């Protein structure tokens, strides 16, 4: 039996060609699931790697002559306080697909699509159906019944002129996770383009049991942490290094060091195999000890990315971080001893910002630099506004305070940024960068 041909498209997820690229692990995982069924021939086109993304897309569709198309929308916008919307190139892409292949069914998915599935289906009639959240347990059933999609969790489709979504469950057992077939999209091309950020990622778990007031991770992946076997994770890392020459990876988890024993086991396995790999991830602050921080460094961690988010206790409490300022400083003391580059991410102009919280924010910045100054182990402090996401605490507070209303469209970039302290981010940028320059320049 002749296999049906499926072309999966990674939509544009960056502002320009000078932006660091990310290997699209999600769409490669999807393609691998489809390919393993034995009924479909899969190819993948990443628009972010094309010099002429629109023209190359049209040429690829014409050359491949697929039977089915799929498109992944990973990001709604680039964040980082910017107001660019990636729905602009997404809309253009869908128009071009409709012109080049008007008769083909078009599936949609991806992180951004999963945040606004019904809205995006309504906004873009070119989309036939889609998957919200994980695809392991529903993609093959959807492909087999594109003309009448089953009501399985995570499937969204059009029925009798209406959009119908069966809510996802986020319960896929990660013990059943299979390493993606990266031959579908060669990672080696991605190793050539980035100067700073690790382009290739590895999943060690899904889900997040925390409920930070601004974050959509639990909405997307569920509240239950579902972990892979540590040996399977290291098998994948070793395979990437040996087959593709990958020397630096990013562990894509929402929080890489929870559960603590899971990351510890991964690092111990890396050391047991004597793998020389560099890796990074986002860590939770109150889980560090000097012992495990040294273990992470010994196994190749090259950057501790922290996102405590709140610059004072009032902010930490409002954001439901379940952290204290002293825990942040304890972590800084531990990591300064280890000497690996540490990057802090904080949010500014959060609900309840006032003169007192601003003073306390500056005091925390001072304390962090004082701790890291001798070892010069702080890379930078990243300051961002809160991008208001649906179904979060910050959205509710923004509505209650009148910062947004029923006419506010969260599909496009909207930040929590009340006028009273709208310039605070710049004030704190100057405040911390002055200390950063002084530290690296040796200026007292």
XYZ file of C-alpha atoms in Angstrom, residues 43-334:
292
model
C 8.809 15.429 5.800
C 9.364 18.603 7.825
C 9.992 22.175 6.705
C 11.134 24.762 9.258
C 10.422 28.252 7.957
C 12.820 29.708 10.534
C 15.802 28.148 8.765
C 14.904 29.378 5.286
C 16.420 32.498 3.732
C 13.192 32.908 1.746
C 10.639 31.292 4.086
C 7.504 32.024 2.068
C 8.973 31.242 -1.331
C 10.721 28.128 -0.060
C 7.493 26.944 1.560
C 5.578 27.187 -1.706
C 8.375 25.426 -3.581
C 8.475 22.668 -0.952
C 4.720 22.067 -1.176
C 4.900 21.854 -4.968
C 7.923 19.554 -4.960
C 6.711 17.256 -2.165
C 3.111 17.021 -3.427
C 1.843 15.993 0.028
C -1.559 14.485 0.748
C -1.867 16.161 4.158
C -0.374 19.312 5.668
C 0.331 20.151 9.291
C 1.503 23.422 10.803
C 2.913 24.164 14.251
C 2.549 27.581 15.870
C 4.996 27.607 18.773
C 4.954 31.269 19.810
C 2.260 33.942 19.719
C 4.861 36.674 20.114
C 8.557 36.939 20.950
C 7.917 38.185 24.522
C 10.829 40.156 25.993
C 8.566 43.213 26.368
C 8.066 43.434 22.619
C 4.760 44.080 20.895
C 5.482 42.135 17.715
C 2.860 39.491 16.944
C 3.912 36.292 15.215
C 0.334 35.867 14.053
C 1.201 38.234 11.214
C 3.566 35.790 9.455
C 1.283 32.922 10.509
C -1.672 34.509 8.709
C 0.419 35.105 5.591
C 1.663 31.520 5.707
C -1.886 30.164 5.878
C -2.905 32.325 2.923
C -0.019 30.978 0.846
C -0.812 27.386 1.822
C -4.436 27.876 0.794
C -3.322 29.226 -2.586
C -0.733 26.499 -3.189
C -2.777 23.547 -1.925
C -6.432 24.547 -1.550
C -7.752 20.982 -1.535
C -5.443 19.573 1.136
C -6.496 19.130 4.775
C -4.463 21.317 7.130
C -3.906 20.274 10.749
C -2.625 22.764 13.333
C -0.914 22.375 16.686
C 1.889 23.732 18.805
C 2.151 25.578 22.101
C 0.660 28.857 20.912
C -2.147 27.122 19.053
C -2.950 25.184 22.225
C -3.451 28.410 24.188
C -6.111 29.780 21.819
C -7.348 26.795 19.780
C -10.977 27.799 19.315
C -10.116 31.420 18.622
C -7.460 30.499 16.055
C -9.771 28.022 14.331
C -12.384 30.768 14.092
C -9.864 33.369 12.956
C -8.281 31.162 10.287
C -10.777 29.062 8.304
C -7.882 27.540 6.349
C -7.270 25.228 9.342
C -9.216 21.985 8.994
C -8.593 20.573 12.463
C -5.949 20.527 15.142
C -4.432 19.045 18.261
C -4.419 20.879 21.574
C -1.592 19.819 23.877
C 0.086 16.443 23.532
C -0.286 14.414 20.347
C 1.005 10.964 21.269
C -2.401 9.459 21.979
C -4.556 11.116 19.333
C -2.613 12.061 16.198
C -2.925 8.700 14.435
C -6.649 8.465 15.115
C -7.060 11.986 13.765
C -5.104 11.192 10.603
C -7.162 8.062 10.018
C -10.433 10.013 10.269
C -9.724 13.496 8.952
C -13.132 13.581 7.310
C -14.875 12.858 10.637
C -12.446 13.406 13.547
C -13.063 11.349 16.690
C -13.949 13.043 19.980
C -10.645 12.149 21.609
C -9.027 14.415 24.227
C -7.123 17.247 22.584
C -8.766 17.093 19.156
C -10.401 20.230 17.778
C -12.353 20.203 14.532
C -15.213 21.709 12.570
C -18.570 19.938 12.771
C -21.764 21.196 11.175
C -20.428 24.725 10.958
C -19.328 24.735 14.596
C -15.906 24.404 16.209
C -15.771 21.447 18.573
C -12.973 20.849 21.110
C -12.573 17.819 23.334
C -10.413 19.147 26.204
C -6.920 17.654 26.502
C -5.937 15.659 29.582
C -2.151 16.051 29.718
C -1.766 12.511 31.020
C 0.571 10.844 28.516
C 2.853 8.447 30.386
C 6.399 9.674 29.762
C 7.664 6.158 30.417
C 6.254 5.457 26.941
C 8.108 8.410 25.385
C 10.249 7.440 22.418
C 13.258 9.377 21.243
C 12.315 11.480 18.195
C 13.782 10.550 14.836
C 15.856 13.638 14.241
C 16.794 12.434 10.770
C 13.450 13.987 9.830
C 15.086 17.365 10.490
C 18.863 17.273 10.784
C 20.029 19.062 13.968
C 23.455 19.767 12.502
C 22.120 22.729 10.542
C 20.961 24.314 13.804
C 24.388 23.970 15.390
C 25.795 26.454 12.879
C 23.483 29.413 13.453
C 23.429 30.336 17.152
C 26.100 32.288 18.993
C 24.767 32.004 22.539
C 21.647 29.898 23.015
C 21.714 26.107 22.833
C 19.669 25.307 19.753
C 18.902 21.645 20.491
C 16.642 20.630 23.357
C 15.843 17.418 25.202
C 12.665 16.726 27.177
C 13.201 15.035 30.547
C 9.647 15.547 31.802
C 6.351 17.289 31.123
C 3.936 19.148 33.355
C 4.375 21.604 36.208
C 3.005 21.158 39.712
C 3.499 24.830 40.569
C 0.930 27.523 39.828
C 2.797 30.786 39.308
C 0.345 33.624 38.861
C 1.342 34.559 35.313
C 2.284 31.192 33.814
C 0.508 28.986 31.277
C 2.705 25.866 31.633
C 0.198 23.981 33.846
C -2.564 24.908 31.408
C -0.573 23.486 28.505
C 0.982 20.388 30.082
C -1.034 19.697 33.223
C -0.130 19.969 36.896
C 1.366 16.501 37.230
C 5.113 16.153 36.679
C 5.601 13.159 34.371
C 9.240 12.103 34.210
C 11.230 10.028 31.761
C 13.629 7.377 32.978
C 16.961 9.172 33.608
C 18.867 6.523 31.642
C 16.598 7.074 28.645
C 17.292 10.809 28.844
C 21.044 10.238 28.866
C 20.717 7.697 26.044
C 19.206 10.486 23.972
C 21.901 12.987 24.952
C 24.636 10.484 24.115
C 22.977 9.639 20.795
C 22.736 13.329 19.853
C 26.403 13.820 20.582
C 27.634 10.738 18.758
C 25.415 10.920 15.673
C 25.013 14.660 15.146
C 27.929 16.209 17.023
C 25.694 18.049 19.488
C 27.901 19.407 22.277
C 25.445 21.764 23.995
C 21.824 21.048 24.874
C 18.978 22.758 26.682
C 16.777 20.682 28.964
C 13.363 21.977 27.989
C 11.469 21.279 31.225
C 9.529 24.057 32.929
C 11.667 23.364 36.021
C 14.659 21.143 35.424
C 15.572 20.387 39.071
C 12.187 19.196 40.295
C 11.907 16.454 41.356
C 15.459 16.906 42.638
C 16.301 13.208 42.583
C 15.316 13.018 38.905
C 17.858 15.605 37.748
C 20.443 14.210 40.161
C 20.033 10.774 38.577
C 20.429 12.233 35.076
C 23.624 14.030 36.073
C 25.037 10.967 37.818
C 24.364 8.935 34.666
C 26.135 11.550 32.519
C 29.166 11.307 34.800
C 29.041 7.499 34.901
C 29.256 7.430 31.103
C 31.961 10.103 31.086
C 29.971 12.187 28.606
C 31.504 15.571 27.860
C 28.379 17.606 27.235
C 27.353 21.150 28.118
C 23.773 21.740 29.187
C 21.474 24.327 30.695
C 17.936 24.642 32.009
C 15.631 26.654 34.240
C 15.982 25.840 37.935
C 13.809 26.394 40.988
C 15.714 28.333 43.635
C 14.779 26.611 46.904
C 15.959 23.168 45.773
C 19.693 23.879 45.620
C 22.299 22.541 47.967
C 26.013 23.036 47.533
C 26.283 19.307 46.878
C 23.739 19.105 44.072
C 24.918 22.377 42.511
C 28.416 20.911 42.285
C 26.962 17.732 40.789
C 25.181 19.748 38.095
C 28.356 21.685 37.312
C 30.465 18.516 37.177
C 28.018 16.917 34.733
C 28.295 19.857 32.342
C 25.826 22.551 33.403
C 27.169 25.752 31.871
C 24.439 28.161 32.988
C 22.017 28.203 35.890
C 18.944 30.034 34.619
C 16.782 31.150 37.525
C 13.346 32.711 37.305
C 12.375 33.771 40.830
C 10.315 36.527 39.160
C 9.560 38.538 42.301
C 12.068 41.228 43.289
C 10.613 41.520 46.790
C 8.555 39.401 49.145
C 5.315 41.156 48.235
C 5.879 40.316 44.581
C 6.847 36.720 45.338
C 3.667 36.230 47.335
C 1.442 37.913 44.757
C 2.907 35.738 41.990
C 2.342 32.584 44.081
C 6.011 31.644 43.849
C 6.135 30.022 47.304
C 9.631 31.426 47.732
C 11.262 33.899 50.083
C 13.827 36.572 49.352
C 16.214 34.814 51.722
C 15.890 31.579 49.719
C 16.869 33.474 46.580
C 19.924 34.868 48.349
C 20.822 31.459 49.797
C 20.808 30.104 46.248
C 22.973 32.992 45.071
C 25.505 32.163 47.788
C 25.602 28.512 46.754
